[in-house]
Amino acid sequence: MSRKYQIKLTGEFCAEAANGDLIKGADIEAVHGASIDTRTAKAGQVFFAISGPNFDGHQFMDESIAKDCVGLVVNNEFISRAVAASGEAPDRVFVVAVENTVKALGMIANAWIHVLGPKVVAVTGSVGKTTTKELLAACMKTRYVTLATVGNLNNHIGLPLTALSLKPEHEAVVFEMGMNHAGEIAHLCKIARPQIGVVTYVGPVHLEGLGSIAAIADAKSELISALPKNGVAVLNADNPHVIAMAQRAPCPVMTFGFDANATVRIVDAQIDERGLLTLSLQYKDEIIPVATFLVGLHNAANVAAAVTAAIAAGVPFDKACNAIGLVTPSSHRLAVIQANHFRIIDDCYNASPPSMAAALQVLAQNQGRKVAILGDMLELGAATDVAHLELGSLVAAKKIDVLIAVGKYSDRIVLGAKDSQGFEAEVYKVDDAIQAAKIAEVVVNKGDTVLVKGSRGVGLDIVVKALESLSGREEVSN
């Protein structure tokens, strides 16, 4: 039996990995990973009592034990309370005391990755990272038992939680890495130890925390700088900020894109009669057609990124291409909902200038009346006003029929649209998603296509639910 199958996530392992004190339960094993939230905690997990701005996990230790968690990792000052909480199950709960539970979470995750030794691939980028991660995971699964980041667990808390879900049978893991300040990805790389790093795109996202696109590129390039000499950097050949990262790579570089010199080249990309992306990819002398369940020409780059990274990981080109056709969009990410009488393009997970442009292009390609329900783009800093004015101009350029602008910057979106020559759309400006939903229920007609998109903080999923209830979901066409 391989040594990794003998390693267990026990109290003793956690204490050693985190340089903490084992208070009790050296041999008790957490068989189902870790949790920081008792609302979603499962039996067999270790509970990390994280102190945040709005909560303190130490207040929920009793509840975690009631949920049958088998371990508690707590800050030193809470030892007595942790022992008392574990007293309800003295023979099945370990307690580890540490200086800082957030730091301990990362240290234990790092050690767990090290002992299990999976192939580690990390994906980052201003846009496209979640879609690329999902596509890449599907490609990797054709050769390896693969774990991938679930949802948006892509920060200094979420990534370690994903890592602690690894089991000995996993041969590969695909991590998504997000960031909103310099140094964050470097920190994630210290935890994850990626061997392959993918950068999808660099554009004006998180400007509030970083100030410029050049600073964003520097922050994203931390992934490339962290790769080992025997690793592979996978870069977008069509984005100048990304391809420039090749100079920082301590390892071989593979590229993707329309560029004639790309390692994996997009030969052509089209939208079929259903609005879905089809494309052909070339690797060396072989060209393979790829059918997808994705909407939007911009997704061609995400497909190419995933296939390139899969090749870097040892997946045959043809198997990677075939796997792409099995992937459907994640919830709220350009997911097309075919209601009984109209079509909803649900892209309300997040928003930035590049992703807004891509989504409006998808909307513009549809037949019939086009309705855009657009919320604020957050974290743009000094570029906020201009970005929302430009968004309004883009709405006008795409000949959208109805605009419902939502949020604090809705007036800038409307102003940008109305100041554009030839703009004739029906316009509504509201403060929040609830008001937007009420208007949408009135103005959306049979045969319309409705785009719903905005930053997560605007909460436009309320609008999507209202529209689904209005017509009744007939099927989901992803």
Coordinates of C-alpha atoms in Angstrom, one line a residue:
M1 CA 0.0 0.0 0.0
S2 CA 1.3 3.5 -0.9
R3 CA 2.4 5.6 2.0
K4 CA -0.2 8.3 1.2
Y5 CA -3.0 5.8 1.9
Q6 CA -1.7 5.4 5.4
I7 CA -1.7 9.2 6.1
K8 CA -4.8 10.4 7.9
L9 CA -6.1 13.8 8.8
T10 CA -5.9 13.2 12.6
G11 CA -5.6 15.5 15.6
E12 CA -1.9 14.7 15.7
F13 CA -1.4 15.5 12.0
C14 CA -3.2 18.9 12.4
A15 CA -1.2 19.8 15.5
E16 CA 2.1 19.1 13.9
A17 CA 1.3 20.8 10.6
A18 CA 0.1 24.0 12.3
N19 CA 2.8 24.0 15.0
G20 CA 0.0 23.9 17.4
D21 CA -0.7 22.1 20.7
L22 CA -2.6 18.8 20.7
I23 CA -5.0 19.1 23.6
K24 CA -6.8 15.8 23.1
G25 CA -7.6 13.1 20.5
A26 CA -4.3 12.4 18.8
D27 CA -5.7 9.4 16.7
I28 CA -9.2 10.7 15.9
E29 CA -9.5 11.2 12.2
A30 CA -11.5 13.8 10.2
V31 CA -12.6 11.7 7.2
H32 CA -14.7 14.3 5.4
G33 CA -12.4 17.4 5.3
A34 CA -13.0 20.7 7.0
S35 CA -15.6 23.3 7.7
I36 CA -15.7 26.9 9.0
D37 CA -19.5 27.2 9.0
T38 CA -21.8 25.1 11.2
R39 CA -24.7 25.8 8.8
T40 CA -23.1 23.5 6.2
A41 CA -20.8 21.4 8.5
K42 CA -21.0 17.6 8.0
A43 CA -20.3 14.7 10.2
G44 CA -16.7 13.6 10.2
Q45 CA -15.2 17.1 9.5
V46 CA -12.8 19.2 11.5
F47 CA -14.2 22.5 12.5
F48 CA -11.9 25.6 12.3
A49 CA -13.1 28.3 14.6
I50 CA -12.4 31.4 12.4
S51 CA -12.7 34.9 13.8
G52 CA -14.1 37.3 11.1
P53 CA -15.5 40.8 11.0
N54 CA -19.1 39.6 11.3
F55 CA -18.7 36.4 13.4
D56 CA -16.5 34.4 15.6
G57 CA -16.4 30.7 15.0
H58 CA -15.5 30.0 18.6
Q59 CA -19.1 30.9 19.5
F60 CA -20.3 27.9 17.4
M61 CA -18.1 25.1 18.8
D62 CA -21.0 23.4 20.6
E63 CA -23.0 23.5 17.4
S64 CA -20.2 21.9 15.4
I65 CA -20.1 19.0 17.9
A66 CA -23.8 18.7 17.6
K67 CA -23.3 18.4 13.8
D68 CA -20.9 15.5 14.6
C69 CA -17.7 17.3 13.6
V70 CA -14.8 15.2 15.0
G71 CA -12.2 17.9 15.5
L72 CA -11.8 21.5 16.7
V73 CA -9.0 23.8 15.7
V74 CA -9.2 26.9 18.0
N75 CA -7.2 29.9 19.0
N76 CA -5.1 29.4 22.2
E77 CA -7.3 31.5 24.4
F78 CA -10.3 29.3 23.7
I79 CA -8.8 26.0 24.9
S80 CA -11.0 25.5 28.0
R81 CA -14.2 26.3 26.0
A82 CA -13.1 23.9 23.3
V83 CA -12.4 21.1 25.8
A84 CA -15.8 21.8 27.4
A85 CA -17.6 21.6 24.0
S86 CA -15.8 18.4 23.1
G87 CA -16.9 17.0 26.5
E88 CA -20.2 16.0 24.9
A89 CA -18.3 13.5 22.8
P90 CA -15.0 12.9 24.7
D91 CA -14.0 9.8 22.7
R92 CA -14.6 11.1 19.2
V93 CA -13.4 14.7 19.1
F94 CA -9.8 16.1 18.9
V95 CA -8.9 19.6 20.0
V96 CA -5.9 21.5 18.6
A97 CA -4.9 24.9 19.9
V98 CA -3.1 27.4 17.6
E99 CA -2.0 31.0 17.6
N100 CA -4.2 31.9 14.6
T101 CA -6.8 29.5 13.1
V102 CA -6.8 31.2 9.7
K103 CA -3.0 30.7 9.4
A104 CA -3.4 27.1 10.8
L105 CA -6.0 26.3 8.1
G106 CA -3.5 27.2 5.4
M107 CA -0.6 25.4 7.1
I108 CA -2.6 22.2 7.5
A109 CA -3.9 22.4 3.9
N110 CA -0.3 22.8 2.7
A111 CA 0.9 19.8 4.6
W112 CA -2.1 17.7 3.4
I113 CA -1.3 18.5 -0.2
H114 CA 2.4 17.7 0.4
V115 CA 1.7 14.2 1.8
L116 CA -0.9 13.2 -0.7
G117 CA 1.1 14.5 -3.7
P118 CA -1.5 15.2 -6.4
K119 CA -0.8 16.9 -9.6
V120 CA -1.7 20.5 -8.8
V121 CA -3.0 23.0 -11.4
A122 CA -4.0 26.5 -10.6
V123 CA -6.1 28.9 -12.6
T124 CA -6.3 32.7 -12.3
G125 CA -7.4 35.7 -14.4
S126 CA -9.5 38.8 -14.4
V127 CA -12.3 36.9 -16.1
G128 CA -12.8 33.4 -17.3
K129 CA -11.1 31.6 -14.4
T130 CA -14.2 29.7 -13.1
T131 CA -15.3 28.6 -16.6
T132 CA -11.8 27.5 -17.4
K133 CA -11.5 25.7 -14.1
E134 CA -14.7 23.7 -14.8
L135 CA -13.6 22.9 -18.4
L136 CA -10.1 21.9 -17.2
A137 CA -11.5 19.6 -14.5
A138 CA -13.5 17.8 -17.1
C139 CA -10.5 17.3 -19.3
M140 CA -8.3 16.2 -16.3
K141 CA -10.9 13.6 -15.3
T142 CA -10.3 11.7 -18.6
R143 CA -7.0 10.6 -17.2
Y144 CA -6.9 11.4 -13.5
V145 CA -9.1 11.1 -10.4
T146 CA -9.5 14.8 -10.1
L147 CA -10.8 17.3 -7.4
A148 CA -11.7 20.9 -8.3
T149 CA -12.6 24.0 -6.5
V150 CA -16.3 24.1 -5.8
G151 CA -18.1 27.4 -6.4
N152 CA -16.1 30.4 -5.5
L153 CA -13.8 28.9 -2.8
N154 CA -10.8 30.7 -4.3
N155 CA -9.3 32.7 -1.5
H156 CA -7.1 32.2 1.6
I157 CA -10.0 30.4 3.3
G158 CA -11.7 28.7 0.4
L159 CA -8.6 27.2 -1.2
P160 CA -7.5 25.4 1.9
L161 CA -11.0 24.0 2.5
T162 CA -10.9 22.6 -1.0
A163 CA -7.4 21.1 -0.3
L164 CA -8.6 19.4 2.9
S165 CA -11.3 17.7 0.8
L166 CA -8.5 15.8 -1.0
K167 CA -8.5 12.1 -0.5
P168 CA -5.6 9.6 -1.1
E169 CA -7.3 8.4 -4.3
H170 CA -7.2 11.9 -5.9
E171 CA -4.4 12.1 -8.5
A172 CA -5.0 15.7 -9.5
V173 CA -6.6 18.9 -8.2
V174 CA -7.6 22.1 -10.0
F175 CA -7.6 25.2 -7.8
E176 CA -9.1 28.5 -8.8
M177 CA -7.2 31.4 -7.4
G178 CA -8.9 34.8 -6.9
M179 CA -7.4 38.0 -5.6
N180 CA -8.1 41.7 -4.9
H181 CA -4.7 42.8 -3.6
A182 CA -1.1 42.2 -4.3
G183 CA 0.5 39.2 -2.6
E184 CA -2.7 37.2 -2.3
I185 CA -1.9 34.8 -5.1
A186 CA 1.6 34.4 -3.9
H187 CA 0.2 33.3 -0.5
L188 CA -2.2 30.9 -2.1
C189 CA 0.7 29.4 -4.1
K190 CA 2.6 28.7 -0.9
I191 CA -0.4 26.7 0.3
A192 CA -1.2 24.9 -3.0
R193 CA 2.2 24.3 -4.5
P194 CA 1.0 24.4 -8.2
Q195 CA 3.0 22.7 -10.9
I196 CA 0.9 24.1 -13.7
G197 CA -0.3 27.7 -13.7
V198 CA -3.0 29.1 -16.0
V199 CA -3.6 32.8 -16.6
T200 CA -6.8 33.4 -18.6
Y201 CA -6.9 37.2 -19.1
V202 CA -5.9 40.5 -17.5
G203 CA -8.3 43.4 -17.6
P204 CA -9.9 46.2 -15.5
V205 CA -11.2 44.1 -12.6
H206 CA -10.4 44.9 -8.9
L207 CA -9.0 48.3 -9.8
E208 CA -10.2 49.6 -6.4
G209 CA -7.6 47.4 -4.6
L210 CA -4.8 47.6 -7.2
G211 CA -5.2 50.9 -9.0
S212 CA -4.1 50.0 -12.5
I213 CA -4.2 47.2 -15.0
A214 CA -0.4 46.9 -14.8
A215 CA -0.7 46.3 -11.0
I216 CA -3.4 43.6 -11.7
A217 CA -1.0 41.9 -14.1
D218 CA 1.8 42.0 -11.6
A219 CA -0.5 40.4 -9.0
K220 CA -1.7 37.7 -11.4
S221 CA 1.8 36.9 -12.4
E222 CA 2.6 35.8 -8.9
L223 CA 1.2 32.4 -10.0
I224 CA 3.7 32.2 -12.8
S225 CA 6.7 33.2 -10.6
A226 CA 5.7 30.6 -8.0
L227 CA 5.9 27.6 -10.5
P228 CA 8.8 25.1 -10.2
K229 CA 11.4 24.7 -12.8
N230 CA 9.8 21.5 -14.0
G231 CA 6.3 23.1 -14.1
V232 CA 4.4 24.6 -17.0
A233 CA 3.0 28.1 -17.4
V234 CA -0.1 28.3 -19.6
L235 CA -0.6 31.9 -21.0
N236 CA -3.1 33.7 -23.2
A237 CA -1.2 34.6 -26.4
D238 CA -3.8 37.2 -27.3
N239 CA -3.6 39.3 -24.2
P240 CA -0.4 41.4 -24.0
H241 CA -0.5 41.7 -20.2
V242 CA -0.6 37.9 -19.9
I243 CA 1.8 36.9 -22.6
A244 CA 4.4 39.3 -21.0
M245 CA 4.4 37.0 -18.0
A246 CA 6.4 34.5 -20.0
Q247 CA 9.5 36.5 -19.1
R248 CA 8.8 35.7 -15.4
A249 CA 8.3 32.0 -15.9
P250 CA 11.0 29.8 -14.4
C251 CA 9.7 26.9 -16.4
P252 CA 8.5 26.0 -19.9
V253 CA 5.6 28.1 -21.4
M254 CA 2.6 26.9 -23.4
T255 CA 0.2 29.4 -25.0
F256 CA -3.3 29.5 -26.3
G257 CA -5.4 31.8 -28.4
F258 CA -6.0 33.0 -32.0
D259 CA -2.3 34.0 -32.3
A260 CA -0.6 32.1 -35.1
N261 CA 2.2 31.1 -32.8
A262 CA 0.0 29.8 -30.0
T263 CA 0.7 26.3 -28.8
V264 CA -3.0 25.5 -29.0
R265 CA -4.5 27.7 -31.6
I266 CA -8.1 28.7 -32.1
V267 CA -8.6 28.1 -35.8
D268 CA -12.1 29.4 -35.9
A269 CA -15.0 30.1 -33.5
Q270 CA -18.7 30.5 -34.3
I271 CA -22.1 30.6 -32.7
D272 CA -24.5 28.0 -34.0
E273 CA -28.2 28.3 -34.5
R274 CA -28.9 27.6 -30.8
G275 CA -26.5 30.4 -29.8
L276 CA -23.9 27.9 -28.6
L277 CA -20.1 28.1 -29.2
T278 CA -18.4 25.8 -31.7
L279 CA -14.8 26.0 -32.6
S280 CA -11.8 24.1 -33.9
L281 CA -8.5 23.8 -32.1
Q282 CA -5.1 23.1 -33.6
Y283 CA -2.3 21.5 -31.6
K284 CA 0.9 20.7 -33.6
D285 CA -0.5 19.3 -36.9
E286 CA -3.8 18.1 -35.7
I287 CA -7.1 20.1 -35.9
I288 CA -10.1 18.9 -33.9
P289 CA -13.6 20.4 -34.0
V290 CA -15.1 21.1 -30.5
A291 CA -18.8 21.5 -29.8
T292 CA -19.8 23.2 -26.5
F293 CA -22.8 24.0 -24.3
L294 CA -21.3 27.5 -23.7
V295 CA -22.6 30.8 -25.1
G296 CA -20.5 33.6 -26.4
L297 CA -17.4 33.8 -28.6
H298 CA -15.3 34.9 -25.7
N299 CA -15.5 31.4 -24.3
A300 CA -13.3 30.2 -27.1
A301 CA -10.3 31.4 -25.1
N302 CA -11.5 29.6 -22.0
V303 CA -11.9 26.3 -23.9
A304 CA -8.4 26.7 -25.4
A305 CA -6.9 27.5 -22.0
A306 CA -8.4 24.4 -20.5
V307 CA -7.3 22.1 -23.3
T308 CA -3.7 23.6 -23.3
A309 CA -3.4 23.1 -19.5
A310 CA -4.8 19.5 -19.8
I311 CA -2.1 18.8 -22.5
A312 CA 0.5 20.2 -20.1
A313 CA -0.8 17.8 -17.4
G314 CA -0.4 14.8 -19.8
V315 CA -4.0 14.5 -21.1
P316 CA -4.1 13.6 -24.8
F317 CA -5.3 16.4 -27.1
D318 CA -8.3 14.5 -28.5
K319 CA -9.5 13.4 -25.1
A320 CA -9.3 16.9 -23.8
C321 CA -11.3 18.3 -26.7
N322 CA -14.0 15.6 -26.4
A323 CA -14.4 16.3 -22.7
I324 CA -15.3 20.0 -23.3
G325 CA -18.6 19.0 -24.8
L326 CA -19.7 17.5 -21.5
V327 CA -19.5 20.7 -19.5
T328 CA -22.5 23.0 -18.9
P329 CA -22.1 26.5 -17.4
S330 CA -22.0 27.0 -13.7
S331 CA -24.9 28.6 -12.0
H332 CA -25.3 32.4 -12.7
R333 CA -22.5 32.4 -15.3
L334 CA -24.0 32.9 -18.7
A335 CA -26.4 30.1 -18.1
V336 CA -29.3 30.2 -20.6
I337 CA -32.7 29.4 -19.1
Q338 CA -35.4 28.7 -21.7
A339 CA -38.6 29.8 -20.0
N340 CA -42.0 29.0 -21.5
H341 CA -42.4 32.3 -23.3
F342 CA -39.0 34.0 -23.2
R343 CA -35.3 33.4 -22.7
I344 CA -33.1 34.4 -19.7
I345 CA -29.4 34.8 -19.9
D346 CA -28.4 34.4 -16.2
D347 CA -25.0 36.0 -15.7
C348 CA -25.5 37.6 -12.3
Y349 CA -22.7 36.0 -10.5
N350 CA -20.3 38.9 -11.0
A351 CA -19.5 41.7 -13.4
S352 CA -16.6 43.8 -14.8
P353 CA -16.1 45.8 -17.9
P354 CA -14.8 42.9 -20.0
S355 CA -17.4 40.4 -18.8
M356 CA -20.2 43.0 -19.4
A357 CA -19.0 43.5 -22.9
A358 CA -19.0 39.8 -23.6
A359 CA -22.5 39.3 -22.1
L360 CA -23.9 42.2 -24.1
Q361 CA -22.4 40.7 -27.3
V362 CA -24.2 37.4 -26.4
L363 CA -27.5 39.3 -25.9
A364 CA -27.1 41.2 -29.2
Q365 CA -26.8 38.0 -31.2
N366 CA -30.3 36.9 -30.2
Q367 CA -33.4 37.3 -32.3
G368 CA -36.4 39.3 -31.0
R369 CA -36.6 42.0 -28.4
K370 CA -33.5 42.3 -26.2
V371 CA -33.8 43.3 -22.5
A372 CA -30.7 44.2 -20.5
I373 CA -31.0 44.2 -16.7
L374 CA -27.6 45.5 -15.6
G375 CA -26.3 46.1 -12.1
D376 CA -23.3 47.9 -10.7
M377 CA -19.8 46.8 -11.4
L378 CA -18.0 47.0 -8.1
E379 CA -14.4 47.3 -7.0
L380 CA -13.4 49.6 -9.9
G381 CA -12.1 52.4 -7.7
A382 CA -11.4 55.7 -9.6
A383 CA -12.5 54.1 -12.9
T384 CA -16.0 53.5 -11.6
D385 CA -17.8 56.5 -13.2
V386 CA -16.1 56.2 -16.5
A387 CA -16.7 52.4 -16.6
H388 CA -20.4 52.8 -16.1
L389 CA -20.7 55.6 -18.6
E390 CA -18.9 53.3 -21.1
L391 CA -21.3 50.5 -20.2
G392 CA -24.2 52.7 -21.1
S393 CA -22.6 53.6 -24.4
L394 CA -22.1 49.9 -25.2
V395 CA -25.8 49.2 -24.5
A396 CA -26.6 51.8 -27.1
A397 CA -24.1 50.4 -29.6
K398 CA -25.6 46.9 -29.2
K399 CA -29.1 48.2 -30.1
I400 CA -30.6 46.9 -26.9
D401 CA -34.4 47.5 -26.8
V402 CA -35.0 47.7 -23.0
L403 CA -32.5 48.8 -20.3
I404 CA -33.1 48.4 -16.6
A405 CA -30.2 49.9 -14.7
V406 CA -29.8 48.8 -11.1
G407 CA -27.9 50.2 -8.2
K408 CA -25.8 53.1 -7.0
Y409 CA -24.3 53.7 -10.4
S410 CA -27.4 53.2 -12.4
D411 CA -27.6 56.9 -13.3
R412 CA -24.2 56.7 -14.9
I413 CA -25.3 53.7 -17.1
V414 CA -28.4 55.5 -18.2
L415 CA -26.5 58.7 -18.9
G416 CA -23.9 56.9 -21.0
A417 CA -26.7 55.3 -23.0
K418 CA -28.8 58.4 -23.5
D419 CA -25.7 60.5 -24.5
S420 CA -25.1 58.0 -27.4
Q421 CA -26.2 58.9 -30.8
G422 CA -29.3 56.9 -32.0
F423 CA -30.2 55.5 -28.6
E424 CA -33.9 54.7 -28.6
A425 CA -34.3 52.1 -25.9
E426 CA -37.0 51.9 -23.2
V427 CA -35.1 52.9 -20.0
Y428 CA -35.7 52.3 -16.3
K429 CA -33.4 53.3 -13.4
V430 CA -33.9 51.6 -10.0
D431 CA -32.0 51.4 -6.7
D432 CA -32.1 47.7 -6.0
A433 CA -32.8 44.2 -7.3
I434 CA -36.3 44.0 -5.8
Q435 CA -37.4 47.1 -7.7
A436 CA -35.8 45.7 -10.9
A437 CA -37.7 42.4 -10.5
K438 CA -41.0 44.3 -10.2
I439 CA -40.3 46.2 -13.4
A440 CA -39.1 43.1 -15.2
E441 CA -42.3 41.3 -14.4
V442 CA -44.2 44.0 -16.2
V443 CA -42.0 44.9 -19.2
V444 CA -40.7 41.4 -20.3
N445 CA -42.8 40.1 -23.2
K446 CA -43.2 36.8 -25.0
G447 CA -40.3 36.2 -27.3
D448 CA -37.9 38.4 -25.4
T449 CA -34.3 37.6 -24.5
V450 CA -33.4 39.0 -21.1
L451 CA -29.8 39.4 -19.9
V452 CA -29.4 39.7 -16.1
K453 CA -25.9 40.8 -15.1
G454 CA -24.2 42.7 -12.3
S455 CA -21.7 42.3 -9.4
R456 CA -22.6 39.8 -6.8
G457 CA -23.3 42.5 -4.2
V458 CA -26.2 43.8 -6.2
G459 CA -28.1 40.6 -5.7
L460 CA -29.7 40.2 -9.2
D461 CA -30.4 36.5 -8.6
I462 CA -33.6 37.9 -7.1
V463 CA -34.5 39.1 -10.6
V464 CA -33.7 35.7 -12.2
K465 CA -36.0 34.0 -9.7
A466 CA -38.8 36.4 -10.3
L467 CA -38.6 35.9 -14.1
E468 CA -38.5 32.1 -13.7
S469 CA -41.6 32.3 -11.5
L470 CA -43.3 34.6 -14.0
S471 CA -43.1 32.2 -16.9
G472 CA -42.2 28.8 -15.3
R473 CA -39.0 27.1 -16.3
E474 CA -39.5 24.8 -19.2
E475 CA -36.0 23.6 -19.6
V476 CA -32.5 24.7 -19.0
S477 CA -30.5 25.1 -22.2
N478 CA -26.8 25.4 -21.2

